[in-house]
C-alpha cells in the first residue's frame, strides 16, 4: 500500500516538476476556494451598494477594478461572485456525480435492461447540443438559480454514467469481486462495498475535468439572462452587464469578471489534467 | 569476398526518462550475398532493435554510440543514414511479426504494394497495378486480381503475411530481414510461410536474416546462426557446428533444451533466470554471468572474442569448445 | 453502400424519438399552469378552462404527445407571442445566419487545429507541441461570450480594424438576393463584391471567437490520435519499405488518425451549436440563437421550445452525416453490424 502511495507521490512530484503550471493551478485553486469561503469579509466594499464610487469610473487606487454604471465596486462584486459561481458548479457536479455514478454503476454491474435504460437515457441527453438542452430545461422549469443547477447537472450526467458504467462492468468480473461473491455476499452489498469504492478515483478525475466546463455553462446561462437575477453578483451576468459598454470603451466592467471566470475555468482544467496524469499515467497527453 | 551485410561493433542505447537502456553493445555479424543467417535469443535480447538499426528505422530515442553498418560496400551510418534512404525497401526489405496489424488497415493491400513500386520503380498507372498483382501471385496468393482490392481485415493472418512478403519482395531486394515472421500464425501456416520465404530466397538469390525465438527453426532454415543475449552477440557459427559443439554456456543450454525432430515451431526453450535490466549502470562485462553456472572471477574482466574454428566465434571466458584467440 | 446508409438512418431513429419526447416533456413542464400563463393575469377561471381545452391540456399525457407530434409533423410549431409569427417560419428565416457562422467557425477550426495537431505529434516535446497542449487547455477554458467581447473591444474599439459587432451586414448595405441564405455565397452569386467583403468583415470576429473554442478539442484529439497511429506497426512497415516521409505521414498515418478525430466531431458540434448562442448574442447576430434569447427574456416559450427542438434535430442530422462519412473512410465499417 505504502509503495502505491510512494509511487503516486513520485508521479505527483514528476507531474508538478515537469509542468510548473500544475503547481500554479494548485495554488490558484486554493485561492479560489479561500475567496469563496471568506469572500464577503474581505471585499473592500458592499458588493450590492450603488454609488460607492462615481459611476463608470476606470480602475483606480480606490476601486482597483473600477466601478460599473451604478457606481458599484467591481472588485467587491467579483470577489462576492466566487461563492455563487463555484457553488452552482459544485452543486451541479455533485448531483450529477452521485446520480450518474449510481446509474452507471448499476448499469455496468447488472447489465441487461438496467443497462439499456440507463444507456438510452444518456444517449438521449447526448443527442442534444448540451448547452442548448440546458437552456431548454431552465426555460421550462423556471428562471431560478436552483434550475440552473439542475440543468447543469443534467447535461453533465452522461459523462459520469459513462465512466461509472465502464469501470463497474470491468470490476464486476474482477477476481476480488468474484471472491466476495463466492463468500456469499449479496449483489447489492457487492455493488456498494466493492464496486463503488473502486470507481471513486476515476470519478474524481472526471469531476475535476468537468468542473471547469460546469462553471462555464452556468456562467453562459446567466450571461444570456437565465437564473441569476440582478443585482446579484455573478461573473456571467457581470460580463453581460459590461457588454454594452465595451463598444464605448468602458472595458473594465466586463473584463475583470470575464478574466476571473476564465482563470477559474483554466485552473480547474489544468487541475483536471494533472489529476488524470496522476491517476492514469498512461493517458497522459 | 566482402560480405553483403556487415555490422561491426555496433552499440546503441535508448535515452529514456527512466535511464539509459544499453540495448546493443559491440554487436558484430556478417551475412554473405545469398546467404542465410539466423539471429536467435530470448525476448528482449535486442534482435528487433538490431534489425531496425540496420534499416535505419530505429526509434527517435535510440542513439547509435559506436560501430558501423555496411551494406554492399556502402556505409549506412554515414551522413546520418543518407545512403539508406534510397535502398530501404528496394535493396533491403523487412517483414514483421503479427502481419494483421503490420499492414495499413484502411488501404487496399494491392495499393500498399503499389505504393512501394511507385516509390522505387519507374512503373506507373496500369503497369504498376499489373506488377502489384504479379507480386501477389509470386507469393502464391490465389486469385490475385480480386485480392488486390481486399483490405487486411478481410484476409487471414497467413494471407496478410504473404502480402507483407509481397511488399518486401516487390523490388527484388538483395537482403530480406524477417523478424519473427511466423509469430501469431497457426502451425500449418507457419510452415507454409517459412517454405515460401526459403523458396523465394533461393529463386531470387536473396540473402535472409531470420530473427526468431526458435533455435530449431533457425537450424532448418539457416546456414549460420548468431546467438544474442541481452544486447550482446555471444556466439556465431555455422549451423551444424553450433549445434554439434556449442561453445557458449548460454548456447549450450539452448541447444540442450531444443528438441530434435519433432514439431518445434514454438517459443525458445526457457533458460533459468532473467535478462539483466539493461538500464543498470553496473552491468557486468558478461551479461550472462548472473545466470551462468561456469562463472569465475575472470568473468568480471572484459570479454574476449575467441575463435573456435573458422567462422565459429564465441564471447566467453570459459568456452565449452576448444578455441584460440 | 446504400444499405450501410440505411442502417445508419435507422440507427438515428431512437435518438430522434428521444429528442421529441424530451422536448415534449419540456413544454409540459412550464412553470405553473400553462393555461393560466397563456390566459394572462386578467384571465378568469372560465377563460383558463377554455384555454386548457384549446391547448389540449385536459387530455391525458399520451394523447397530448400524439397531438404534439402531429402538430410538429404538420409544421405547426406554435406561435411566437412577441412577433406574432409562426415559430417555424421565424426559425427557418434565421437558420441560415446561424449556419453560416457555425460552418465558417468549424472550417476555420479544422484548418488550424488539424495541422497543429499533426505538427505537435510529429515533433513531441518541441515548442509546437507545447503550443498545441497550451492551446488545448486554454482553448476549452475560454468563455466564448467573454472572448467575443474582448476581440470586439480590441479589433473594433481600439484598432478600428473590424466593423461594429452588430449583425451580419452594415446597415447601409442591403442583403443579397436569397439563394442559399449564406451572405458570402449569395453575394458571390449576385456578383456583389461590396456586399461580399462587408459580410466577410462582419463574419470574421464571431467566427474567430467560436473557432477558438472548438479548436482546442480538435487539436488535442488530432495530436493524440496521430501520436497513437505513428507508433503503430503498420507505420513501421511503411517506413521499412522506404516510402517517402510524406506518404507515410499523410497516406498512411493521417488517414488512420482521422477516424478518431471524426468521432470527436460530434462533441465538437455540440460545443459549436451551444456556444453559437452566446456568440450570436455578443455580436447581435440575427440567427436562431439570439432569437431564442429574446424569446426567453420575454417569457415567450413556444419559440424557445422550437429552438431547442430544431437545434437537436440539426445535431442528430450532423451526427448522422458524420456516421455516414465515417463509413466511407473506414472500410471495416461496411461489414460490421
Ligand atoms: N523505444 C525503446 N525505448 C527504450 N527501450 C527500448 C525501446 N525499444 C526497445 N527497447 C529495449 O531494448 C531491448 C531489446 O528489445 P528488442 O525489441 O530488440 O527485443 P527482441 O529481442 O526483439 O525481443 P522480442 O523477441 O520480444 O521481439 C529491450 O530491453 C527493450 O526494453
Ligand atoms: S564469460 Fe563467464 S559468466 Fe560469462 S558466459 Fe562465459 S563463463 Fe559464463
Ligand atoms: Mg522483436
mmCIF file of N, CA and C in Angstrom, chain B residues 91-185:
data_model
loop_
_atom_site.group_PDB
_atom_site.id
_atom_site.type_symbol
_atom_site.label_atom_id
_atom_site.label_comp_id
_atom_site.label_asym_id
_atom_site.label_seq_id
_atom_site.Cartn_x
_atom_site.Cartn_y
_atom_site.Cartn_z
ATOM 1 N N UNK B 91 16.665 -2.372 -51.800
ATOM 2 C CA UNK B 91 17.785 -3.299 -51.685
ATOM 3 C C UNK B 91 17.678 -4.145 -50.425
ATOM 4 N N UNK B 92 17.144 -3.499 -49.350
ATOM 5 C CA UNK B 92 16.918 -4.242 -48.111
ATOM 6 C C UNK B 92 15.439 -4.108 -47.781
ATOM 7 N N UNK B 93 14.851 -5.204 -47.400
ATOM 8 C CA UNK B 93 13.437 -5.134 -47.041
ATOM 9 C C UNK B 93 13.215 -5.938 -45.789
ATOM 10 N N UNK B 94 12.074 -5.691 -45.170
ATOM 11 C CA UNK B 94 11.843 -6.348 -43.883
ATOM 12 C C UNK B 94 10.393 -6.790 -43.752
ATOM 13 N N UNK B 95 10.187 -7.928 -43.135
ATOM 14 C CA UNK B 95 8.823 -8.312 -42.780
ATOM 15 C C UNK B 95 8.740 -8.532 -41.275
ATOM 16 N N UNK B 96 7.551 -8.342 -40.749
ATOM 17 C CA UNK B 96 7.393 -8.276 -39.301
ATOM 18 C C UNK B 96 6.471 -9.360 -38.783
ATOM 19 N N UNK B 97 6.491 -9.471 -37.450
ATOM 20 C CA UNK B 97 5.538 -10.383 -36.839
ATOM 21 C C UNK B 97 4.155 -9.741 -36.813
ATOM 22 N N UNK B 98 3.150 -10.509 -36.461
ATOM 23 C CA UNK B 98 1.761 -10.036 -36.409
ATOM 24 C C UNK B 98 1.335 -9.298 -37.670
ATOM 25 N N UNK B 99 1.330 -10.001 -38.796
ATOM 26 C CA UNK B 99 1.063 -9.345 -40.077
ATOM 27 C C UNK B 99 -0.264 -8.591 -40.121
ATOM 28 N N UNK B 100 -1.217 -9.021 -39.309
ATOM 29 C CA UNK B 100 -2.521 -8.360 -39.391
ATOM 30 C C UNK B 100 -2.459 -6.894 -38.980
ATOM 31 N N UNK B 101 -1.605 -6.590 -37.999
ATOM 32 C CA UNK B 101 -1.516 -5.188 -37.599
ATOM 33 C C UNK B 101 -0.357 -4.483 -38.281
ATOM 34 N N UNK B 102 0.428 -5.225 -39.056
ATOM 35 C CA UNK B 102 1.577 -4.598 -39.706
ATOM 36 C C UNK B 102 1.230 -4.066 -41.087
ATOM 37 N N UNK B 103 -0.047 -4.198 -41.461
ATOM 38 C CA UNK B 103 -0.481 -3.607 -42.727
ATOM 39 C C UNK B 103 -1.447 -2.475 -42.426
ATOM 40 N N UNK B 104 -1.451 -1.472 -43.299
ATOM 41 C CA UNK B 104 -2.362 -0.348 -43.126
ATOM 42 C C UNK B 104 -3.807 -0.853 -43.187
ATOM 43 N N UNK B 105 -4.560 -0.667 -42.084
ATOM 44 C CA UNK B 105 -5.885 -1.293 -42.033
ATOM 45 C C UNK B 105 -6.908 -0.714 -43.009
ATOM 46 N N UNK B 106 -6.698 0.525 -43.448
ATOM 47 C CA UNK B 106 -7.745 1.120 -44.278
ATOM 48 C C UNK B 106 -7.262 1.375 -45.698
ATOM 49 N N UNK B 107 -6.267 0.588 -46.148
ATOM 50 C CA UNK B 107 -5.808 0.731 -47.516
ATOM 51 C C UNK B 107 -5.816 -0.650 -48.159
ATOM 52 N N UNK B 108 -6.276 -0.715 -49.413
ATOM 53 C CA UNK B 108 -6.311 -1.995 -50.101
ATOM 54 C C UNK B 108 -4.901 -2.563 -50.194
ATOM 55 N N UNK B 109 -4.788 -3.877 -50.015
ATOM 56 C CA UNK B 109 -3.439 -4.453 -49.949
ATOM 57 C C UNK B 109 -2.688 -4.241 -51.258
ATOM 58 N N UNK B 110 -3.397 -4.314 -52.377
ATOM 59 C CA UNK B 110 -2.748 -4.090 -53.661
ATOM 60 C C UNK B 110 -2.144 -2.699 -53.745
ATOM 61 N N UNK B 111 -2.869 -1.737 -53.223
ATOM 62 C CA UNK B 111 -2.355 -0.362 -53.245
ATOM 63 C C UNK B 111 -1.118 -0.229 -52.376
ATOM 64 N N UNK B 112 -1.095 -0.997 -51.278
ATOM 65 C CA UNK B 112 0.068 -0.905 -50.401
ATOM 66 C C UNK B 112 1.309 -1.432 -51.118
ATOM 67 N N UNK B 113 1.114 -2.445 -51.958
ATOM 68 C CA UNK B 113 2.253 -2.918 -52.766
ATOM 69 C C UNK B 113 2.618 -1.854 -53.795
ATOM 70 N N UNK B 114 1.593 -1.298 -54.400
ATOM 71 C CA UNK B 114 1.819 -0.293 -55.435
ATOM 72 C C UNK B 114 2.568 0.919 -54.887
ATOM 73 N N UNK B 115 2.254 1.309 -53.638
ATOM 74 C CA UNK B 115 2.948 2.439 -53.028
ATOM 75 C C UNK B 115 4.458 2.229 -53.084
ATOM 76 N N UNK B 116 4.871 0.985 -52.792
ATOM 77 C CA UNK B 116 6.298 0.677 -52.797
ATOM 78 C C UNK B 116 6.842 0.743 -54.225
ATOM 79 N N UNK B 117 6.079 0.210 -55.179
ATOM 80 C CA UNK B 117 6.527 0.227 -56.578
ATOM 81 C C UNK B 117 6.661 1.654 -57.087
ATOM 82 N N UNK B 118 5.683 2.487 -56.736
ATOM 83 C CA UNK B 118 5.718 3.874 -57.192
ATOM 84 C C UNK B 118 6.924 4.600 -56.614
ATOM 85 N N UNK B 119 7.263 4.213 -55.382
ATOM 86 C CA UNK B 119 8.381 4.889 -54.732
ATOM 87 C C UNK B 119 9.714 4.473 -55.343
ATOM 88 N N UNK B 120 9.846 3.183 -55.668
ATOM 89 C CA UNK B 120 11.181 2.696 -56.021
ATOM 90 C C UNK B 120 11.379 2.369 -57.495
ATOM 91 N N UNK B 121 10.312 2.289 -58.268
ATOM 92 C CA UNK B 121 10.493 1.906 -59.663
ATOM 93 C C UNK B 121 9.902 2.985 -60.565
ATOM 94 N N UNK B 122 10.099 2.812 -61.854
ATOM 95 C CA UNK B 122 9.558 3.779 -62.805
ATOM 96 C C UNK B 122 8.156 3.383 -63.253
ATOM 97 N N UNK B 123 7.647 2.293 -62.706
ATOM 98 C CA UNK B 123 6.311 1.840 -63.111
ATOM 99 C C UNK B 123 5.243 2.828 -62.662
ATOM 100 N N UNK B 124 4.262 3.055 -63.539
ATOM 101 C CA UNK B 124 3.155 3.946 -63.193
ATOM 102 C C UNK B 124 1.853 3.348 -63.682
ATOM 103 N N UNK B 125 0.771 3.840 -63.113
ATOM 104 C CA UNK B 125 -0.564 3.508 -63.599
ATOM 105 C C UNK B 125 -0.831 2.022 -63.722
ATOM 106 N N UNK B 126 -1.353 1.633 -64.889
ATOM 107 C CA UNK B 126 -1.774 0.250 -65.094
ATOM 108 C C UNK B 126 -0.593 -0.714 -64.956
ATOM 109 N N UNK B 127 0.584 -0.270 -65.381
ATOM 110 C CA UNK B 127 1.754 -1.138 -65.295
ATOM 111 C C UNK B 127 2.076 -1.448 -63.838
ATOM 112 N N UNK B 128 1.982 -0.418 -62.986
ATOM 113 C CA UNK B 128 2.258 -0.624 -61.570
ATOM 114 C C UNK B 128 1.235 -1.589 -60.989
ATOM 115 N N UNK B 129 -0.008 -1.410 -61.400
ATOM 116 C CA UNK B 129 -1.058 -2.280 -60.878
ATOM 117 C C UNK B 129 -0.807 -3.727 -61.314
ATOM 118 N N UNK B 130 -0.451 -3.880 -62.599
ATOM 119 C CA UNK B 130 -0.197 -5.225 -63.108
ATOM 120 C C UNK B 130 0.953 -5.874 -62.334
ATOM 121 N N UNK B 131 1.988 -5.083 -62.070
ATOM 122 C CA UNK B 131 3.138 -5.618 -61.345
ATOM 123 C C UNK B 131 2.753 -5.978 -59.906
ATOM 124 N N UNK B 132 1.896 -5.148 -59.295
ATOM 125 C CA UNK B 132 1.457 -5.429 -57.929
ATOM 126 C C UNK B 132 0.701 -6.758 -57.894
ATOM 127 N N UNK B 133 -0.126 -6.981 -58.901
ATOM 128 C CA UNK B 133 -0.876 -8.243 -58.960
ATOM 129 C C UNK B 133 0.087 -9.416 -59.134
ATOM 130 N N UNK B 134 1.123 -9.169 -59.959
ATOM 131 C CA UNK B 134 2.143 -10.190 -60.162
ATOM 132 C C UNK B 134 2.838 -10.523 -58.829
ATOM 133 N N UNK B 135 3.121 -9.475 -58.050
ATOM 134 C CA UNK B 135 3.750 -9.696 -56.752
ATOM 135 C C UNK B 135 2.868 -10.572 -55.878
ATOM 136 N N UNK B 136 1.562 -10.316 -55.924
ATOM 137 C CA UNK B 136 0.635 -11.122 -55.127
ATOM 138 C C UNK B 136 0.667 -12.568 -55.582
ATOM 139 N N UNK B 137 0.741 -12.769 -56.895
ATOM 140 C CA UNK B 137 0.738 -14.159 -57.351
ATOM 141 C C UNK B 137 2.089 -14.812 -57.081
ATOM 142 N N UNK B 138 3.185 -14.023 -57.063
ATOM 143 C CA UNK B 138 4.507 -14.552 -56.703
ATOM 144 C C UNK B 138 4.501 -15.190 -55.318
ATOM 145 N N UNK B 139 3.743 -14.602 -54.384
ATOM 146 C CA UNK B 139 3.724 -15.167 -53.039
ATOM 147 C C UNK B 139 2.603 -16.184 -52.909
ATOM 148 N N UNK B 140 2.173 -16.718 -54.063
ATOM 149 C CA UNK B 140 1.195 -17.809 -54.126
ATOM 150 C C UNK B 140 -0.142 -17.437 -53.496
ATOM 151 N N UNK B 141 -0.564 -16.202 -53.724
ATOM 152 C CA UNK B 141 -1.902 -15.842 -53.270
ATOM 153 C C UNK B 141 -2.868 -16.183 -54.391
ATOM 154 N N UNK B 142 -3.840 -17.032 -54.124
ATOM 155 C CA UNK B 142 -4.775 -17.389 -55.187
ATOM 156 C C UNK B 142 -5.650 -16.197 -55.566
ATOM 157 N N UNK B 143 -6.033 -16.149 -56.811
ATOM 158 C CA UNK B 143 -6.928 -15.110 -57.307
ATOM 159 C C UNK B 143 -6.420 -13.692 -57.013
ATOM 160 N N UNK B 144 -5.182 -13.392 -57.454
ATOM 161 C CA UNK B 144 -4.567 -12.123 -57.065
ATOM 162 C C UNK B 144 -5.316 -10.879 -57.541
ATOM 163 N N UNK B 145 -5.966 -10.938 -58.699
ATOM 164 C CA UNK B 145 -6.682 -9.741 -59.171
ATOM 165 C C UNK B 145 -7.730 -9.314 -58.146
ATOM 166 N N UNK B 146 -8.455 -10.314 -57.638
ATOM 167 C CA UNK B 146 -9.516 -9.978 -56.701
ATOM 168 C C UNK B 146 -8.931 -9.556 -55.360
ATOM 169 N N UNK B 147 -7.839 -10.210 -54.965
ATOM 170 C CA UNK B 147 -7.238 -9.890 -53.677
ATOM 171 C C UNK B 147 -6.602 -8.507 -53.660
ATOM 172 N N UNK B 148 -6.295 -8.003 -54.834
ATOM 173 C CA UNK B 148 -5.691 -6.662 -54.916
ATOM 174 C C UNK B 148 -6.542 -5.660 -54.149
ATOM 175 N N UNK B 149 -7.862 -5.750 -54.293
ATOM 176 C CA UNK B 149 -8.746 -4.759 -53.680
ATOM 177 C C UNK B 149 -9.167 -5.120 -52.256
ATOM 178 N N UNK B 150 -8.617 -6.199 -51.723
ATOM 179 C CA UNK B 150 -9.025 -6.585 -50.369
ATOM 180 C C UNK B 150 -8.353 -5.682 -49.334
ATOM 181 N N UNK B 151 -9.024 -5.535 -48.198
ATOM 182 C CA UNK B 151 -8.420 -4.838 -47.065
ATOM 183 C C UNK B 151 -7.875 -5.889 -46.108
ATOM 184 N N UNK B 152 -6.830 -5.529 -45.309
ATOM 185 C CA UNK B 152 -6.230 -6.524 -44.426
ATOM 186 C C UNK B 152 -7.249 -7.266 -43.561
ATOM 187 N N UNK B 153 -8.278 -6.567 -43.081
ATOM 188 C CA UNK B 153 -9.223 -7.240 -42.189
ATOM 189 C C UNK B 153 -10.031 -8.314 -42.905
ATOM 190 N N UNK B 154 -9.984 -8.300 -44.240
ATOM 191 C CA UNK B 154 -10.722 -9.310 -44.988
ATOM 192 C C UNK B 154 -9.883 -10.556 -45.260
ATOM 193 N N UNK B 155 -8.591 -10.498 -44.859
ATOM 194 C CA UNK B 155 -7.693 -11.619 -45.142
ATOM 195 C C UNK B 155 -7.304 -12.338 -43.857
ATOM 196 N N UNK B 156 -6.929 -13.597 -43.996
ATOM 197 C CA UNK B 156 -6.442 -14.341 -42.830
ATOM 198 C C UNK B 156 -5.033 -13.882 -42.482
ATOM 199 N N UNK B 157 -4.560 -14.263 -41.300
ATOM 200 C CA UNK B 157 -3.220 -13.876 -40.890
ATOM 201 C C UNK B 157 -2.161 -14.349 -41.877
ATOM 202 N N UNK B 158 -2.304 -15.587 -42.343
ATOM 203 C CA UNK B 158 -1.327 -16.127 -43.279
ATOM 204 C C UNK B 158 -1.323 -15.342 -44.584
ATOM 205 N N UNK B 159 -2.519 -14.986 -45.052
ATOM 206 C CA UNK B 159 -2.621 -14.185 -46.268
ATOM 207 C C UNK B 159 -1.969 -12.821 -46.066
ATOM 208 N N UNK B 160 -2.199 -12.239 -44.893
ATOM 209 C CA UNK B 160 -1.588 -10.931 -44.618
ATOM 210 C C UNK B 160 -0.063 -11.045 -44.640
ATOM 211 N N UNK B 161 0.448 -12.155 -44.080
ATOM 212 C CA UNK B 161 1.903 -12.300 -44.084
ATOM 213 C C UNK B 161 2.412 -12.444 -45.515
ATOM 214 N N UNK B 162 1.640 -13.146 -46.364
ATOM 215 C CA UNK B 162 2.045 -13.245 -47.771
ATOM 216 C C UNK B 162 2.059 -11.869 -48.424
ATOM 217 N N UNK B 163 1.061 -11.051 -48.068
ATOM 218 C CA UNK B 163 1.036 -9.688 -48.613
ATOM 219 C C UNK B 163 2.268 -8.921 -48.156
ATOM 220 N N UNK B 164 2.616 -9.084 -46.868
ATOM 221 C CA UNK B 164 3.806 -8.411 -46.350
ATOM 222 C C UNK B 164 5.040 -8.848 -47.131
ATOM 223 N N UNK B 165 5.118 -10.146 -47.394
ATOM 224 C CA UNK B 165 6.277 -10.647 -48.139
ATOM 225 C C UNK B 165 6.256 -10.053 -49.535
ATOM 226 N N UNK B 166 5.065 -9.973 -50.113
ATOM 227 C CA UNK B 166 4.957 -9.389 -51.454
ATOM 228 C C UNK B 166 5.440 -7.945 -51.453
ATOM 229 N N UNK B 167 5.066 -7.192 -50.393
ATOM 230 C CA UNK B 167 5.528 -5.799 -50.295
ATOM 231 C C UNK B 167 7.047 -5.770 -50.192
ATOM 232 N N UNK B 168 7.592 -6.655 -49.346
ATOM 233 C CA UNK B 168 9.034 -6.653 -49.121
ATOM 234 C C UNK B 168 9.789 -7.048 -50.383
ATOM 235 N N UNK B 169 9.233 -7.999 -51.137
ATOM 236 C CA UNK B 169 9.970 -8.500 -52.297
ATOM 237 C C UNK B 169 9.628 -7.767 -53.584
ATOM 238 N N UNK B 170 8.737 -6.780 -53.497
ATOM 239 C CA UNK B 170 8.257 -6.105 -54.712
ATOM 240 C C UNK B 170 9.405 -5.588 -55.562
ATOM 241 N N UNK B 171 10.476 -5.108 -54.922
ATOM 242 C CA UNK B 171 11.571 -4.515 -55.684
ATOM 243 C C UNK B 171 12.772 -5.441 -55.757
ATOM 244 N N UNK B 172 12.551 -6.737 -55.529
ATOM 245 C CA UNK B 172 13.626 -7.726 -55.600
ATOM 246 C C UNK B 172 14.849 -7.316 -54.782
ATOM 247 N N UNK B 173 14.694 -7.226 -53.467
ATOM 248 C CA UNK B 173 15.803 -6.776 -52.622
ATOM 249 C C UNK B 173 16.907 -7.828 -52.570
ATOM 250 N N UNK B 174 18.108 -7.398 -52.161
ATOM 251 C CA UNK B 174 19.203 -8.351 -52.030
ATOM 252 C C UNK B 174 19.260 -8.921 -50.624
ATOM 253 N N UNK B 175 18.582 -8.227 -49.693
ATOM 254 C CA UNK B 175 18.562 -8.743 -48.329
ATOM 255 C C UNK B 175 17.151 -8.639 -47.777
ATOM 256 N N UNK B 176 16.686 -9.730 -47.212
ATOM 257 C CA UNK B 176 15.381 -9.713 -46.546
ATOM 258 C C UNK B 176 15.597 -9.973 -45.059
ATOM 259 N N UNK B 177 15.086 -9.063 -44.244
ATOM 260 C CA UNK B 177 15.119 -9.298 -42.800
ATOM 261 C C UNK B 177 13.729 -9.744 -42.389
ATOM 262 N N UNK B 178 13.662 -10.938 -41.823
ATOM 263 C CA UNK B 178 12.357 -11.448 -41.412
ATOM 264 C C UNK B 178 12.336 -11.524 -39.900
ATOM 265 N N UNK B 179 11.583 -10.618 -39.262
ATOM 266 C CA UNK B 179 11.556 -10.541 -37.806
ATOM 267 C C UNK B 179 10.406 -11.378 -37.281
ATOM 268 N N UNK B 180 10.720 -12.565 -36.853
ATOM 269 C CA UNK B 180 9.707 -13.492 -36.352
ATOM 270 C C UNK B 180 8.494 -13.551 -37.276
ATOM 271 N N UNK B 181 8.712 -13.941 -38.510
ATOM 272 C CA UNK B 181 7.637 -13.835 -39.499
ATOM 273 C C UNK B 181 6.477 -14.767 -39.230
ATOM 274 N N UNK B 182 6.668 -15.729 -38.331
ATOM 275 C CA UNK B 182 5.588 -16.689 -38.144
ATOM 276 C C UNK B 182 4.859 -16.523 -36.821
ATOM 277 N N UNK B 183 5.290 -15.539 -36.008
ATOM 278 C CA UNK B 183 4.590 -15.331 -34.746
ATOM 279 C C UNK B 183 3.167 -14.862 -35.024
ATOM 280 N N UNK B 184 2.223 -15.429 -34.314
ATOM 281 C CA UNK B 184 0.833 -15.023 -34.498
ATOM 282 C C UNK B 184 0.120 -15.801 -35.587
ATOM 283 N N UNK B 185 0.793 -16.790 -36.173
ATOM 284 C CA UNK B 185 0.136 -17.611 -37.196
ATOM 285 C C UNK B 185 -0.035 -19.031 -36.652
#
